[in-house]
Amino acid sequence: MVSMARTKAKVGPSVRSATQDDLRAIMGIYNWAVNQTFATIDSEPLSVEEAQAWWDMHGSRSKLLVAVDDTGLIGWARLLPWKQRGFDVVESLVYVDPVHHSRGIGTALLKELTSQARGLGYRTLVASIATDNRAGLALYSKQGFEIVGTIRNAAHKFDRWMDITLVQRALD
């Protein structure tokens, strides 16, 4: 009789609404991006107090989603009213733990954000992406977003000026 070893099957990532218990892991992914990449124009890591204030401002027309797998929280995405004005335009943010880049996590998060935005009655989804963030621009482009403008010299980070590319997608 041949014995077959059983291995634990890896569970693929899933996307769910964030809870306050996820905040520390969300902060870790974001602060890594702040310190290591052009994925955000922020140049200072988010403090625990700032993260808590950020969490507290989520309202009924905002969403915070996380991607999780058997290793824990591996990405997050946020949907919030654009510039806190108007009810037809919503902004999206997507961040993925660097260990999990290029595995479809950002795509899954952005697809769910788009669905949530439609469900909340928004008509337009926008994002402000650092122009040097090629992966971010590719993610949004593959999901049907179009470039609508560039803000030149929008932020100073890593000893140089950065531009921001504005993208949008109609939801109707």
Coordinates of N, CA and C in Angstrom, one line a residue:
M1 N 0.9 -1.2 0.0 CA 0.0 0.0 0.0 C 0.9 1.2 0.0
V2 N 0.6 2.2 -0.9 CA 1.4 3.4 -1.0 C 0.8 4.4 -0.1
S3 N 1.6 5.0 0.7 CA 1.1 6.1 1.6 C 1.3 7.4 0.9
M4 N 0.2 8.2 1.0 CA 0.3 9.6 0.4 C 0.3 10.6 1.5
A5 N 1.3 11.5 1.4 CA 1.3 12.5 2.4 C 0.3 13.6 2.1
R6 N -0.4 14.0 3.1 CA -1.4 15.1 2.9 C -0.8 16.4 3.2
T7 N -1.0 17.4 2.4 CA -0.5 18.7 2.6 C -1.7 19.6 2.8
K8 N -1.5 20.6 3.6 CA -2.5 21.5 3.9 C -2.7 22.4 2.7
A9 N -3.9 22.5 2.1 CA -4.1 23.3 0.9 C -4.1 24.8 1.3
K10 N -3.4 25.6 0.5 CA -3.4 27.0 0.7 C -4.8 27.6 0.3
V11 N -5.3 28.4 1.2 CA -6.5 29.1 0.9 C -6.2 30.4 0.2
G12 N -6.8 30.7 -0.9 CA -6.6 31.9 -1.7 C -7.1 33.1 -0.9
P13 N -6.7 34.3 -1.4 CA -7.1 35.5 -0.7 C -8.6 35.8 -0.8
S14 N -9.1 36.4 0.2 CA -10.5 36.9 0.1 C -10.5 38.4 0.5
V15 N -11.6 39.0 0.1 CA -11.8 40.4 0.4 C -13.0 40.6 1.3
R16 N -12.8 41.4 2.3 CA -13.9 41.6 3.3 C -13.8 43.1 3.8
S17 N -14.8 43.5 4.5 CA -14.8 44.8 5.2 C -13.8 44.8 6.3
A18 N -13.1 45.9 6.5 CA -12.1 46.0 7.5 C -12.8 46.1 8.9
T19 N -12.1 45.7 9.9 CA -12.5 46.0 11.3 C -11.4 46.8 12.0
Q20 N -11.7 47.4 13.1 CA -10.7 48.1 13.8 C -9.5 47.3 14.2
D21 N -9.7 46.0 14.3 CA -8.6 45.1 14.6 C -7.6 45.0 13.5
D22 N -8.0 45.4 12.3 CA -7.1 45.4 11.1 C -6.2 46.6 11.0
L23 N -6.5 47.6 11.8 CA -5.9 48.9 11.7 C -4.3 48.9 11.7
R24 N -3.8 48.1 12.7 CA -2.3 48.1 12.8 C -1.7 47.5 11.6
A25 N -2.3 46.4 11.0 CA -1.7 45.8 9.8 C -1.9 46.7 8.6
I26 N -3.0 47.4 8.5 CA -3.2 48.4 7.4 C -2.1 49.5 7.5
M27 N -1.9 50.0 8.7 CA -0.9 51.0 9.0 C 0.5 50.5 8.6
G28 N 0.8 49.2 8.9 CA 2.1 48.7 8.5 C 2.3 48.7 7.0
I29 N 1.3 48.2 6.3 CA 1.5 48.2 4.8 C 1.6 49.7 4.3
Y30 N 0.8 50.6 4.8 CA 0.9 51.9 4.3 C 2.2 52.6 4.7
N31 N 2.6 52.4 5.9 CA 3.9 53.0 6.3 C 5.1 52.5 5.5
W32 N 5.1 51.2 5.2 CA 6.1 50.7 4.3 C 6.1 51.4 3.0
A33 N 4.9 51.6 2.4 CA 4.8 52.3 1.1 C 5.3 53.8 1.3
V34 N 5.0 54.4 2.4 CA 5.5 55.8 2.6 C 7.0 55.8 2.6
N35 N 7.6 54.9 3.4 CA 9.1 54.9 3.6 C 9.9 54.3 2.4
Q36 N 9.3 53.5 1.6 CA 10.1 52.8 0.5 C 9.7 53.0 -0.9
T37 N 8.5 53.7 -1.2 CA 8.1 53.7 -2.5 C 7.5 55.1 -2.9
F38 N 7.2 55.2 -4.2 CA 6.5 56.4 -4.7 C 5.0 56.1 -4.8
A39 N 4.5 55.1 -4.1 CA 3.1 54.7 -4.2 C 2.2 55.8 -3.5
T40 N 2.8 56.5 -2.6 CA 2.1 57.6 -2.0 C 3.0 58.8 -1.9
I41 N 2.4 60.0 -2.0 CA 3.2 61.2 -1.9 C 3.5 61.6 -0.4
D42 N 2.8 60.9 0.5 CA 3.2 61.1 1.9 C 4.6 60.8 2.2
S43 N 5.3 61.6 2.9 CA 6.7 61.4 3.2 C 6.9 61.0 4.7
E44 N 5.9 61.1 5.5 CA 6.0 60.8 6.9 C 5.1 59.6 7.3
P45 N 5.5 58.6 8.0 CA 4.7 57.5 8.3 C 3.5 57.9 9.2
L46 N 2.4 57.2 9.1 CA 1.2 57.4 9.8 C 1.4 57.0 11.3
S47 N 1.1 57.9 12.2 CA 1.2 57.5 13.6 C 0.0 56.8 14.1
V48 N 0.1 56.1 15.2 CA -1.1 55.4 15.7 C -2.3 56.3 15.9
E49 N -2.0 57.6 16.4 CA -3.1 58.5 16.6 C -3.7 59.0 15.3
E50 N -2.9 59.2 14.3 CA -3.4 59.6 13.0 C -4.2 58.5 12.3
A51 N -3.7 57.2 12.5 CA -4.4 56.1 12.0 C -5.8 56.0 12.6
Q52 N -5.9 56.2 13.9 CA -7.2 56.1 14.6 C -8.1 57.2 14.2
A53 N -7.6 58.4 14.0 CA -8.4 59.5 13.5 C -8.9 59.2 12.0
W54 N -8.0 58.6 11.2 CA -8.4 58.2 9.9 C -9.5 57.2 9.9
W55 N -9.4 56.2 10.8 CA -10.4 55.2 11.0 C -11.7 55.8 11.4
D56 N -11.7 56.7 12.3 CA -12.9 57.4 12.9 C -13.7 58.2 11.9
M57 N -13.0 58.6 10.8 CA -13.7 59.5 9.8 C -14.5 58.7 8.8
H58 N -14.4 57.4 8.8 CA -15.2 56.5 7.9 C -16.7 56.7 8.2
G59 N -17.4 57.0 7.1 CA -18.9 57.1 7.3 C -19.6 56.2 6.4
S60 N -20.9 56.5 6.3 CA -21.8 55.6 5.5 C -21.5 55.6 4.0
R61 N -20.8 56.6 3.5 CA -20.5 56.6 2.1 C -19.0 56.4 1.8
S62 N -18.3 55.8 2.8 CA -16.9 55.4 2.7 C -16.9 53.9 3.0
K63 N -15.8 53.3 2.4 CA -15.6 51.8 2.7 C -14.1 51.6 2.9
L64 N -13.8 50.6 3.7 CA -12.5 50.2 3.9 C -12.5 48.7 3.9
L65 N -11.8 48.2 2.9 CA -11.7 46.7 2.6 C -10.3 46.2 2.9
V66 N -10.3 44.9 3.2 CA -9.0 44.3 3.3 C -9.0 43.0 2.6
A67 N -7.8 42.6 2.1 CA -7.6 41.3 1.5 C -6.8 40.4 2.5
V68 N -7.3 39.3 2.7 CA -6.6 38.4 3.7 C -6.4 37.0 3.1
D69 N -5.4 36.3 3.5 CA -5.2 34.9 3.2 C -4.8 34.2 4.4
D70 N -4.2 33.0 4.3 CA -3.9 32.2 5.4 C -2.7 32.7 6.2
T71 N -2.0 33.8 5.6 CA -0.9 34.4 6.4 C -1.4 35.7 7.1
G72 N -2.6 36.1 6.8 CA -3.1 37.3 7.5 C -3.5 38.4 6.5
L73 N -3.5 39.6 6.9 CA -3.9 40.8 6.1 C -2.8 41.1 5.1
I74 N -3.1 41.1 3.8 CA -2.1 41.3 2.8 C -2.3 42.5 1.9
G75 N -3.4 43.2 2.1 CA -3.7 44.4 1.3 C -4.9 45.1 1.8
W76 N -5.1 46.3 1.4 CA -6.3 47.0 1.8 C -6.6 48.1 0.7
A77 N -7.9 48.5 0.8 CA -8.4 49.5 -0.2 C -9.4 50.4 0.5
R78 N -9.4 51.6 0.1 CA -10.3 52.6 0.7 C -11.1 53.3 -0.4
L79 N -12.4 53.6 0.0 CA -13.3 54.3 -0.9 C -13.8 55.4 0.0
L80 N -13.6 56.7 -0.5 CA -14.1 57.8 0.3 C -14.5 58.9 -0.6
P81 N -15.5 59.7 -0.2 CA -15.9 60.9 -1.0 C -14.7 61.7 -1.4
W82 N -14.6 62.1 -2.7 CA -13.5 62.8 -3.2 C -13.5 64.2 -2.6
K83 N -12.4 64.5 -1.9 CA -12.2 65.8 -1.3 C -13.3 66.2 -0.3
Q84 N -14.0 65.1 0.1 CA -15.1 65.3 1.1 C -16.2 66.3 0.7
R85 N -16.3 66.4 -0.6 CA -17.4 67.3 -1.2 C -18.1 66.4 -2.2
G86 N -19.3 66.8 -2.5 CA -20.1 66.2 -3.5 C -20.5 64.7 -3.2
F87 N -21.4 64.3 -3.9 CA -21.9 62.9 -3.7 C -21.8 62.0 -4.9
D88 N -21.3 62.5 -6.0 CA -21.3 61.7 -7.2 C -19.9 61.2 -7.5
V89 N -18.8 61.7 -6.9 CA -17.5 61.3 -7.1 C -16.9 60.7 -5.9
V90 N -16.2 59.6 -6.1 CA -15.5 58.9 -4.9 C -14.1 58.6 -5.3
E91 N -13.2 58.6 -4.3 CA -11.8 58.4 -4.6 C -11.4 57.0 -4.0
S92 N -10.5 56.3 -4.7 CA -10.1 55.0 -4.3 C -8.6 55.0 -4.0
L93 N -8.2 54.2 -3.0 CA -6.8 53.9 -2.7 C -6.7 52.4 -2.6
V94 N -5.5 51.9 -3.1 CA -5.3 50.4 -3.0 C -3.8 50.2 -2.7
Y95 N -3.6 49.4 -1.6 CA -2.2 49.1 -1.2 C -2.1 47.6 -0.9
V96 N -1.0 47.0 -1.3 CA -0.8 45.6 -1.2 C 0.6 45.4 -0.5
D97 N 0.6 44.5 0.5 CA 1.9 44.1 1.1 C 2.9 43.7 0.0
P98 N 4.1 44.2 0.1 CA 5.1 44.0 -1.0 C 5.4 42.5 -1.3
V99 N 5.3 41.7 -0.3 CA 5.5 40.3 -0.5 C 4.4 39.6 -1.4
H100 N 3.3 40.3 -1.5 CA 2.2 39.8 -2.3 C 1.9 40.5 -3.6
H101 N 2.8 41.4 -4.0 CA 2.7 42.1 -5.2 C 2.6 41.1 -6.4
S102 N 1.9 41.5 -7.5 CA 1.8 40.8 -8.7 C 1.1 39.5 -8.6
R103 N 0.1 39.4 -7.6 CA -0.6 38.2 -7.4 C -2.1 38.4 -7.6
G104 N -2.5 39.5 -8.1 CA -3.9 39.8 -8.3 C -4.7 40.4 -7.1
I105 N -4.0 40.7 -6.0 CA -4.6 41.2 -4.8 C -5.2 42.6 -5.1
G106 N -4.4 43.5 -5.7 CA -4.8 44.8 -6.0 C -6.0 44.8 -7.0
T107 N -6.0 43.9 -7.9 CA -7.1 43.8 -8.9 C -8.4 43.4 -8.1
A108 N -8.3 42.4 -7.2 CA -9.5 42.0 -6.5 C -10.0 43.1 -5.6
L109 N -9.1 43.8 -5.0 CA -9.6 44.9 -4.1 C -10.2 46.0 -4.9
L110 N -9.6 46.4 -6.1 CA -10.2 47.5 -6.9 C -11.5 47.1 -7.5
K111 N -11.7 45.8 -7.9 CA -12.9 45.4 -8.4 C -14.0 45.5 -7.4
E112 N -13.7 45.0 -6.1 CA -14.7 45.1 -5.1 C -15.0 46.6 -4.7
L113 N -14.0 47.4 -4.7 CA -14.3 48.9 -4.5 C -15.2 49.4 -5.5
T114 N -15.0 49.1 -6.8 CA -15.8 49.6 -7.9 C -17.3 49.1 -7.7
S115 N -17.4 47.9 -7.3 CA -18.8 47.3 -7.0 C -19.4 48.1 -5.8
Q116 N -18.6 48.3 -4.8 CA -19.2 49.0 -3.6 C -19.5 50.5 -4.0
A117 N -18.7 51.1 -4.8 CA -19.0 52.5 -5.2 C -20.3 52.6 -6.0
R118 N -20.5 51.6 -6.9 CA -21.8 51.6 -7.6 C -23.0 51.4 -6.7
G119 N -22.8 50.5 -5.7 CA -23.9 50.2 -4.7 C -24.2 51.4 -3.9
L120 N -23.2 52.3 -3.7 CA -23.5 53.5 -2.9 C -24.0 54.6 -3.7
G121 N -24.2 54.4 -5.0 CA -24.8 55.4 -5.9 C -23.8 56.4 -6.5
Y122 N -22.5 56.2 -6.4 CA -21.5 57.1 -7.0 C -21.6 56.9 -8.5
R123 N -21.2 57.9 -9.2 CA -21.2 57.9 -10.7 C -19.8 57.9 -11.3
T124 N -18.8 58.4 -10.5 CA -17.5 58.4 -11.0 C -16.5 58.0 -9.9
L125 N -15.5 57.2 -10.3 CA -14.5 56.7 -9.4 C -13.2 57.4 -9.8
V126 N -12.4 58.0 -8.9 CA -11.2 58.6 -9.3 C -10.0 58.1 -8.4
A127 N -8.8 58.4 -8.8 CA -7.6 58.1 -8.0 C -6.5 59.1 -8.4
S128 N -5.8 59.4 -7.4 CA -4.6 60.3 -7.6 C -3.4 59.4 -7.4
I129 N -2.6 59.1 -8.4 CA -1.5 58.1 -8.4 C -0.2 58.8 -8.7
A130 N 0.8 58.6 -7.8 CA 2.1 59.1 -8.1 C 2.5 58.6 -9.5
T131 N 2.9 59.5 -10.3 CA 3.3 59.2 -11.7 C 4.4 58.2 -11.8
D132 N 5.3 58.1 -10.8 CA 6.3 57.1 -10.8 C 5.8 55.7 -10.4
N133 N 4.6 55.6 -9.9 CA 4.0 54.4 -9.5 C 3.5 53.6 -10.7
R134 N 4.4 53.0 -11.4 CA 3.9 52.3 -12.7 C 3.0 51.2 -12.4
A135 N 3.2 50.5 -11.3 CA 2.3 49.3 -11.0 C 0.9 49.9 -10.7
G136 N 0.8 51.0 -10.0 CA -0.5 51.5 -9.7 C -1.2 52.0 -10.9
L137 N -0.5 52.7 -11.8 CA -1.1 53.2 -13.0 C -1.6 52.0 -13.9
A138 N -0.8 50.9 -13.9 CA -1.2 49.8 -14.7 C -2.4 49.1 -14.1
L139 N -2.5 49.0 -12.8 CA -3.7 48.4 -12.1 C -4.9 49.2 -12.5
Y140 N -4.9 50.5 -12.4 CA -6.1 51.3 -12.7 C -6.4 51.2 -14.2
S141 N -5.4 51.3 -15.0 CA -5.6 51.2 -16.5 C -6.3 49.9 -16.9
K142 N -5.9 48.8 -16.3 CA -6.5 47.5 -16.7 C -7.9 47.4 -16.2
Q143 N -8.3 48.2 -15.3 CA -9.7 48.2 -14.8 C -10.5 49.3 -15.4
G144 N -10.1 49.9 -16.6 CA -10.9 50.8 -17.4 C -10.8 52.2 -17.0
F145 N -9.8 52.6 -16.1 CA -9.7 54.0 -15.8 C -8.9 54.7 -16.9
E146 N -9.2 56.0 -17.1 CA -8.5 56.8 -18.1 C -7.7 57.9 -17.4
I147 N -6.6 58.3 -17.9 CA -5.8 59.4 -17.4 C -6.5 60.7 -17.8
V148 N -6.8 61.6 -16.8 CA -7.5 62.8 -17.1 C -6.6 64.0 -16.8
G149 N -5.5 63.8 -16.2 CA -4.6 65.0 -16.0 C -3.4 64.7 -15.1
T150 N -2.5 65.6 -15.0 CA -1.3 65.5 -14.2 C -1.1 66.8 -13.4
I151 N -0.8 66.6 -12.1 CA -0.4 67.7 -11.3 C 1.1 67.7 -11.2
R152 N 1.7 68.6 -11.7 CA 3.2 68.7 -11.7 C 3.7 69.1 -10.4
N153 N 4.9 68.6 -10.0 CA 5.5 69.0 -8.7 C 4.6 69.0 -7.5
A154 N 3.8 68.0 -7.4 CA 2.8 67.9 -6.3 C 3.4 67.6 -5.0
A155 N 4.5 66.9 -4.9 CA 5.1 66.6 -3.6 C 6.6 66.4 -3.7
H156 N 7.3 66.6 -2.6 CA 8.7 66.4 -2.6 C 9.0 65.2 -1.7
K157 N 9.6 64.2 -2.3 CA 9.9 63.0 -1.6 C 11.2 62.4 -2.1
F158 N 12.0 61.8 -1.2 CA 13.2 61.1 -1.6 C 14.1 62.1 -2.4
D159 N 14.2 63.3 -1.9 CA 15.0 64.4 -2.5 C 14.7 64.8 -3.9
R160 N 13.4 64.6 -4.3 CA 13.1 65.1 -5.7 C 11.6 65.4 -5.7
W161 N 11.2 66.1 -6.7 CA 9.8 66.5 -6.9 C 9.0 65.4 -7.6
M162 N 7.8 65.2 -7.2 CA 7.0 64.1 -7.8 C 5.7 64.7 -8.5
D163 N 5.3 64.1 -9.6 CA 4.0 64.5 -10.2 C 3.0 63.5 -9.8
I164 N 1.7 63.9 -9.9 CA 0.6 63.0 -9.6 C -0.3 62.9 -10.9
T165 N -0.6 61.7 -11.3 CA -1.5 61.4 -12.4 C -2.9 61.2 -11.9
L166 N -3.9 61.9 -12.4 CA -5.3 61.7 -12.0 C -6.0 60.8 -13.0
V167 N -6.7 59.8 -12.5 CA -7.4 58.9 -13.4 C -8.8 58.8 -12.9
Q168 N -9.7 58.4 -13.8 CA -11.1 58.3 -13.5 C -11.8 57.2 -14.3
R169 N -12.9 56.8 -13.8 CA -13.8 55.8 -14.5 C -15.2 56.1 -14.2
A170 N -16.0 56.1 -15.2 CA -17.5 56.3 -15.1 C -18.1 55.0 -14.6
L171 N -19.0 55.1 -13.7 CA -19.6 53.9 -13.1 C -21.0 53.6 -13.6
D172 N -21.6 54.5 -14.4 CA -22.9 54.2 -14.9 C -23.0 53.4 -16.2

